[in-house]
């Protein structure tokens, strides 16, 4: 043992020495700096590029048709069969020519960096399906199939200053093509609905998002960089500086410390106007998180944009960003997205329902979709009217071109004859667009050149670091450093999640007040109903009342904890899914943070209820036993709420599933006061249901603690007294003491400690189920690399 301890001590000393050597030496930093200087030489050239897609389609059945094959089969009557990967024709795919098979017909296109592209079209044109395909957010379980490829082009340009030629032009030196990833923060996707933690402020939301991104970047760069004390202090404040810049750039500084609020409630502040909080106090004692009525629709939209831009994305996608806004606010939001696209030099694409003229003029490019996802135009907005005029559809003067184009690709479903005419016109427009796709040569196949260059640069950096540190580090140093950094990052993320969850819970003063008042009033109500349980009088006639009192108390606190958890957990689901799409944290980190934030508050309400109930009644069990049981039962109910919420996607579905589950557990968990027939054969289904019921174990634990060793206070009850109580009490009318009561209830051999252990085990099982649910029922999308 001494030898082993000595070896471990020497290894620890060696590791500490290696860390000090690396932190104290500037060789590594100089090596990395020189590499970065060499790589920065690439930035002397201007760049161009954007988002490009080839043969992108969404169908109800596997239909690997390209744009050219769709054109030849459907419009040119060449009847060229779709081809398998081996190049052979497959007549099986002839059904793909049916329009009903497609939500989005195959198309190809390009959106340039710095431009804002608007997707317009009538309802049912596939605008959201197209945007989801571009952003890689088409759910795997949606029953649709993707075809084609999507990639991001980044081209280096060199300015041609040769005066012998006419005007100065740019020469393309080469293009790198990248596959974009949600997890790496390459894609910013603004959904139709704004989802936030409504008790937080815009500043807290942005600081939290920036902090998680900084932790992710630190994780990726852990093996390649070394932070000194100054660098660490800068890193600790970097996320706050990023949040301040976002607030300033998007005009949110004036509401930075106002609670976001829940727009579905009449009181948008969500906190009942109270201003107490457990942190963030200013000098005057005023809480930083002010209710103030919540954010307006435009402010919430701008906050959503700010959250998406935390990651410095390569593309920005917005699904109907003007939803729920008036015309003035809608114009401001679209102009904001256009400005950000130009400032950041990224392609921005947004779906628009019916843009007004000023919004139309803000767009740089447009994509016109007809019903069935038939793309009829994709290009410069300023050229759209001339293009359609050339093919015979001129936009009248004093008419909003957006409205004219949407009407052009709409189908009058009420008039069958007009519907045929509309379909023929749309097919013509779609045909002309497919021809332009072929002629413009937009179907260039993606390559992995960009990934190869990144991999090569990464290998060069790793090699330089290894050369710089060769001979200084022990062989196990990289493993120790990586593990230590991973654990530290996980702890930091857990701390940030815990702070957010705790703020969301503790600031909702309205809910806290309601739950506290309900706990107090229900304790008084139960004490007034069961009057025979008084002053610790152990009377035989109080047996049923004692069982009922403990049972109703368990059911009451269990349902309150479960319903509150389901509501809050399901509301947060959309935010958590968005953050998990970017791999900001693991499911385990989120679950542990939720557990430590929810359980103390729920246990407090259980403590209040148990304390008042004990003071007002003559329950025989001790105060500590009553509090422990109710608190552990509340913890188990919260865990059950986590498990149900982890496999549901909305508040409605969570409640629809949680209420029946709790009713079943209540039915199988309640003790029958008339006694239990021990000779009845066990039912396997009922046994499993009873095992999963937290109500059952809590009731049995409390009843066992209450009646074990009880001696009834009646000195002379006699046979006549027993017969008189028989109709009301059943078999319990003839019991002699508390142990006899437990025997008749089927708890003759039960022990309080064993029942509490089973309740604790059940809580752990539900937490495990919650983790599995969050891990395997989380967001899963179809990747275009897989098609």
PDB file of N, CA, C and O in Angstrom, residues 210-242:
ATOM      1  N   UNK A 210     -24.241  32.668 -24.795  1.00  0.00           N
ATOM      2  CA  UNK A 210     -22.841  32.947 -25.121  1.00  0.00           C
ATOM      3  C   UNK A 210     -21.900  32.119 -24.254  1.00  0.00           C
ATOM      4  O   UNK A 210     -20.842  31.659 -24.718  1.00  0.00           O
ATOM      5  N   UNK A 211     -22.264  31.902 -23.000  1.00  0.00           N
ATOM      6  CA  UNK A 211     -21.428  31.101 -22.106  1.00  0.00           C
ATOM      7  C   UNK A 211     -21.357  29.652 -22.577  1.00  0.00           C
ATOM      8  O   UNK A 211     -20.275  29.045 -22.585  1.00  0.00           O
ATOM      9  N   UNK A 212     -22.489  29.085 -22.976  1.00  0.00           N
ATOM     10  CA  UNK A 212     -22.484  27.707 -23.466  1.00  0.00           C
ATOM     11  C   UNK A 212     -21.645  27.578 -24.726  1.00  0.00           C
ATOM     12  O   UNK A 212     -20.920  26.592 -24.910  1.00  0.00           O
ATOM     13  N   UNK A 213     -21.737  28.561 -25.619  1.00  0.00           N
ATOM     14  CA  UNK A 213     -20.924  28.514 -26.835  1.00  0.00           C
ATOM     15  C   UNK A 213     -19.446  28.626 -26.503  1.00  0.00           C
ATOM     16  O   UNK A 213     -18.617  27.956 -27.117  1.00  0.00           O
ATOM     17  N   UNK A 214     -19.109  29.463 -25.528  1.00  0.00           N
ATOM     18  CA  UNK A 214     -17.697  29.585 -25.146  1.00  0.00           C
ATOM     19  C   UNK A 214     -17.182  28.293 -24.529  1.00  0.00           C
ATOM     20  O   UNK A 214     -16.034  27.903 -24.743  1.00  0.00           O
ATOM     21  N   UNK A 215     -18.041  27.598 -23.777  1.00  0.00           N
ATOM     22  CA  UNK A 215     -17.647  26.310 -23.209  1.00  0.00           C
ATOM     23  C   UNK A 215     -17.429  25.280 -24.305  1.00  0.00           C
ATOM     24  O   UNK A 215     -16.493  24.470 -24.239  1.00  0.00           O
ATOM     25  N   UNK A 216     -18.268  25.318 -25.334  1.00  0.00           N
ATOM     26  CA  UNK A 216     -18.104  24.376 -26.435  1.00  0.00           C
ATOM     27  C   UNK A 216     -16.825  24.652 -27.210  1.00  0.00           C
ATOM     28  O   UNK A 216     -16.110  23.735 -27.594  1.00  0.00           O
ATOM     29  N   UNK A 217     -16.511  25.938 -27.423  1.00  0.00           N
ATOM     30  CA  UNK A 217     -15.281  26.276 -28.124  1.00  0.00           C
ATOM     31  C   UNK A 217     -14.062  25.930 -27.295  1.00  0.00           C
ATOM     32  O   UNK A 217     -13.048  25.470 -27.820  1.00  0.00           O
ATOM     33  N   UNK A 218     -14.165  26.127 -25.972  1.00  0.00           N
ATOM     34  CA  UNK A 218     -13.058  25.746 -25.088  1.00  0.00           C
ATOM     35  C   UNK A 218     -12.819  24.249 -25.133  1.00  0.00           C
ATOM     36  O   UNK A 218     -11.683  23.770 -25.131  1.00  0.00           O
ATOM     37  N   UNK A 219     -13.913  23.496 -25.225  1.00  0.00           N
ATOM     38  CA  UNK A 219     -13.803  22.037 -25.300  1.00  0.00           C
ATOM     39  C   UNK A 219     -13.067  21.613 -26.569  1.00  0.00           C
ATOM     40  O   UNK A 219     -12.213  20.743 -26.561  1.00  0.00           O
ATOM     41  N   UNK A 220     -13.399  22.288 -27.710  1.00  0.00           N
ATOM     42  CA  UNK A 220     -12.777  21.911 -28.969  1.00  0.00           C
ATOM     43  C   UNK A 220     -11.310  22.306 -29.017  1.00  0.00           C
ATOM     44  O   UNK A 220     -10.513  21.676 -29.698  1.00  0.00           O
ATOM     45  N   UNK A 221     -10.960  23.382 -28.294  1.00  0.00           N
ATOM     46  CA  UNK A 221      -9.589  23.880 -28.372  1.00  0.00           C
ATOM     47  C   UNK A 221      -8.752  23.481 -27.165  1.00  0.00           C
ATOM     48  O   UNK A 221      -7.649  23.964 -26.988  1.00  0.00           O
ATOM     49  N   UNK A 222      -9.279  22.569 -26.327  1.00  0.00           N
ATOM     50  CA  UNK A 222      -8.579  22.223 -25.085  1.00  0.00           C
ATOM     51  C   UNK A 222      -7.231  21.587 -25.350  1.00  0.00           C
ATOM     52  O   UNK A 222      -6.272  21.807 -24.632  1.00  0.00           O
ATOM     53  N   UNK A 223      -7.166  20.777 -26.397  1.00  0.00           N
ATOM     54  CA  UNK A 223      -5.921  20.062 -26.668  1.00  0.00           C
ATOM     55  C   UNK A 223      -4.933  20.890 -27.452  1.00  0.00           C
ATOM     56  O   UNK A 223      -3.810  20.459 -27.681  1.00  0.00           O
ATOM     57  N   UNK A 224      -5.318  22.106 -27.880  1.00  0.00           N
ATOM     58  CA  UNK A 224      -4.432  22.870 -28.742  1.00  0.00           C
ATOM     59  C   UNK A 224      -4.003  24.189 -28.133  1.00  0.00           C
ATOM     60  O   UNK A 224      -3.167  24.878 -28.671  1.00  0.00           O
ATOM     61  N   UNK A 225      -4.566  24.605 -27.008  1.00  0.00           N
ATOM     62  CA  UNK A 225      -4.239  25.895 -26.432  1.00  0.00           C
ATOM     63  C   UNK A 225      -4.000  25.750 -24.949  1.00  0.00           C
ATOM     64  O   UNK A 225      -4.439  24.816 -24.307  1.00  0.00           O
ATOM     65  N   UNK A 226      -3.315  26.748 -24.394  1.00  0.00           N
ATOM     66  CA  UNK A 226      -3.052  26.784 -22.966  1.00  0.00           C
ATOM     67  C   UNK A 226      -3.417  28.158 -22.451  1.00  0.00           C
ATOM     68  O   UNK A 226      -2.914  29.162 -22.950  1.00  0.00           O
ATOM     69  N   UNK A 227      -4.290  28.249 -21.485  1.00  0.00           N
ATOM     70  CA  UNK A 227      -4.765  29.515 -20.946  1.00  0.00           C
ATOM     71  C   UNK A 227      -3.910  29.923 -19.772  1.00  0.00           C
ATOM     72  O   UNK A 227      -3.702  29.161 -18.832  1.00  0.00           O
ATOM     73  N   UNK A 228      -3.439  31.151 -19.784  1.00  0.00           N
ATOM     74  CA  UNK A 228      -2.791  31.726 -18.621  1.00  0.00           C
ATOM     75  C   UNK A 228      -3.863  32.341 -17.741  1.00  0.00           C
ATOM     76  O   UNK A 228      -5.031  32.355 -18.073  1.00  0.00           O
ATOM     77  N   UNK A 229      -3.435  32.909 -16.600  1.00  0.00           N
ATOM     78  CA  UNK A 229      -4.419  33.508 -15.706  1.00  0.00           C
ATOM     79  C   UNK A 229      -5.150  34.664 -16.357  1.00  0.00           C
ATOM     80  O   UNK A 229      -6.352  34.829 -16.204  1.00  0.00           O
ATOM     81  N   UNK A 230      -4.415  35.529 -17.124  1.00  0.00           N
ATOM     82  CA  UNK A 230      -5.064  36.660 -17.785  1.00  0.00           C
ATOM     83  C   UNK A 230      -6.049  36.179 -18.826  1.00  0.00           C
ATOM     84  O   UNK A 230      -7.140  36.728 -18.974  1.00  0.00           O
ATOM     85  N   UNK A 231      -5.646  35.151 -19.592  1.00  0.00           N
ATOM     86  CA  UNK A 231      -6.541  34.632 -20.619  1.00  0.00           C
ATOM     87  C   UNK A 231      -7.804  34.052 -20.004  1.00  0.00           C
ATOM     88  O   UNK A 231      -8.891  34.186 -20.546  1.00  0.00           O
ATOM     89  N   UNK A 232      -7.649  33.380 -18.864  1.00  0.00           N
ATOM     90  CA  UNK A 232      -8.818  32.795 -18.213  1.00  0.00           C
ATOM     91  C   UNK A 232      -9.779  33.881 -17.741  1.00  0.00           C
ATOM     92  O   UNK A 232     -10.998  33.746 -17.850  1.00  0.00           O
ATOM     93  N   UNK A 233      -9.251  34.976 -17.209  1.00  0.00           N
ATOM     94  CA  UNK A 233     -10.133  36.046 -16.754  1.00  0.00           C
ATOM     95  C   UNK A 233     -10.855  36.696 -17.921  1.00  0.00           C
ATOM     96  O   UNK A 233     -12.023  37.065 -17.822  1.00  0.00           O
ATOM     97  N   UNK A 234     -10.136  36.819 -19.068  1.00  0.00           N
ATOM     98  CA  UNK A 234     -10.800  37.368 -20.251  1.00  0.00           C
ATOM     99  C   UNK A 234     -11.890  36.423 -20.734  1.00  0.00           C
ATOM    100  O   UNK A 234     -12.974  36.852 -21.140  1.00  0.00           O
ATOM    101  N   UNK A 235     -11.603  35.122 -20.694  1.00  0.00           N
ATOM    102  CA  UNK A 235     -12.593  34.149 -21.141  1.00  0.00           C
ATOM    103  C   UNK A 235     -13.829  34.168 -20.257  1.00  0.00           C
ATOM    104  O   UNK A 235     -14.949  34.022 -20.733  1.00  0.00           O
ATOM    105  N   UNK A 236     -13.628  34.370 -18.938  1.00  0.00           N
ATOM    106  CA  UNK A 236     -14.758  34.378 -18.020  1.00  0.00           C
ATOM    107  C   UNK A 236     -15.708  35.531 -18.293  1.00  0.00           C
ATOM    108  O   UNK A 236     -16.903  35.447 -18.008  1.00  0.00           O
ATOM    109  N   UNK A 237     -15.189  36.640 -18.809  1.00  0.00           N
ATOM    110  CA  UNK A 237     -16.030  37.806 -19.079  1.00  0.00           C
ATOM    111  C   UNK A 237     -16.399  37.939 -20.543  1.00  0.00           C
ATOM    112  O   UNK A 237     -17.156  38.854 -20.897  1.00  0.00           O
ATOM    113  N   UNK A 238     -15.879  37.060 -21.386  1.00  0.00           N
ATOM    114  CA  UNK A 238     -16.127  37.192 -22.821  1.00  0.00           C
ATOM    115  C   UNK A 238     -17.604  37.031 -23.142  1.00  0.00           C
ATOM    116  O   UNK A 238     -18.138  37.762 -23.984  1.00  0.00           O
ATOM    117  N   UNK A 239     -18.282  36.101 -22.478  1.00  0.00           N
ATOM    118  CA  UNK A 239     -19.689  35.886 -22.802  1.00  0.00           C
ATOM    119  C   UNK A 239     -20.548  37.085 -22.412  1.00  0.00           C
ATOM    120  O   UNK A 239     -21.547  37.373 -23.078  1.00  0.00           O
ATOM    121  N   UNK A 240     -20.151  37.809 -21.365  1.00  0.00           N
ATOM    122  CA  UNK A 240     -20.895  39.014 -20.999  1.00  0.00           C
ATOM    123  C   UNK A 240     -20.688  40.117 -22.025  1.00  0.00           C
ATOM    124  O   UNK A 240     -21.621  40.862 -22.358  1.00  0.00           O
ATOM    125  N   UNK A 241     -19.457  40.228 -22.529  1.00  0.00           N
ATOM    126  CA  UNK A 241     -19.191  41.237 -23.555  1.00  0.00           C
ATOM    127  C   UNK A 241     -19.946  40.926 -24.838  1.00  0.00           C
ATOM    128  O   UNK A 241     -20.480  41.837 -25.489  1.00  0.00           O
ATOM    129  N   UNK A 242     -20.019  39.644 -25.193  1.00  0.00           N
ATOM    130  CA  UNK A 242     -20.772  39.254 -26.387  1.00  0.00           C
ATOM    131  C   UNK A 242     -22.246  39.598 -26.210  1.00  0.00           C
ATOM    132  O   UNK A 242     -22.894  40.138 -27.123  1.00  0.00           O
TER     133      UNK A 242
END
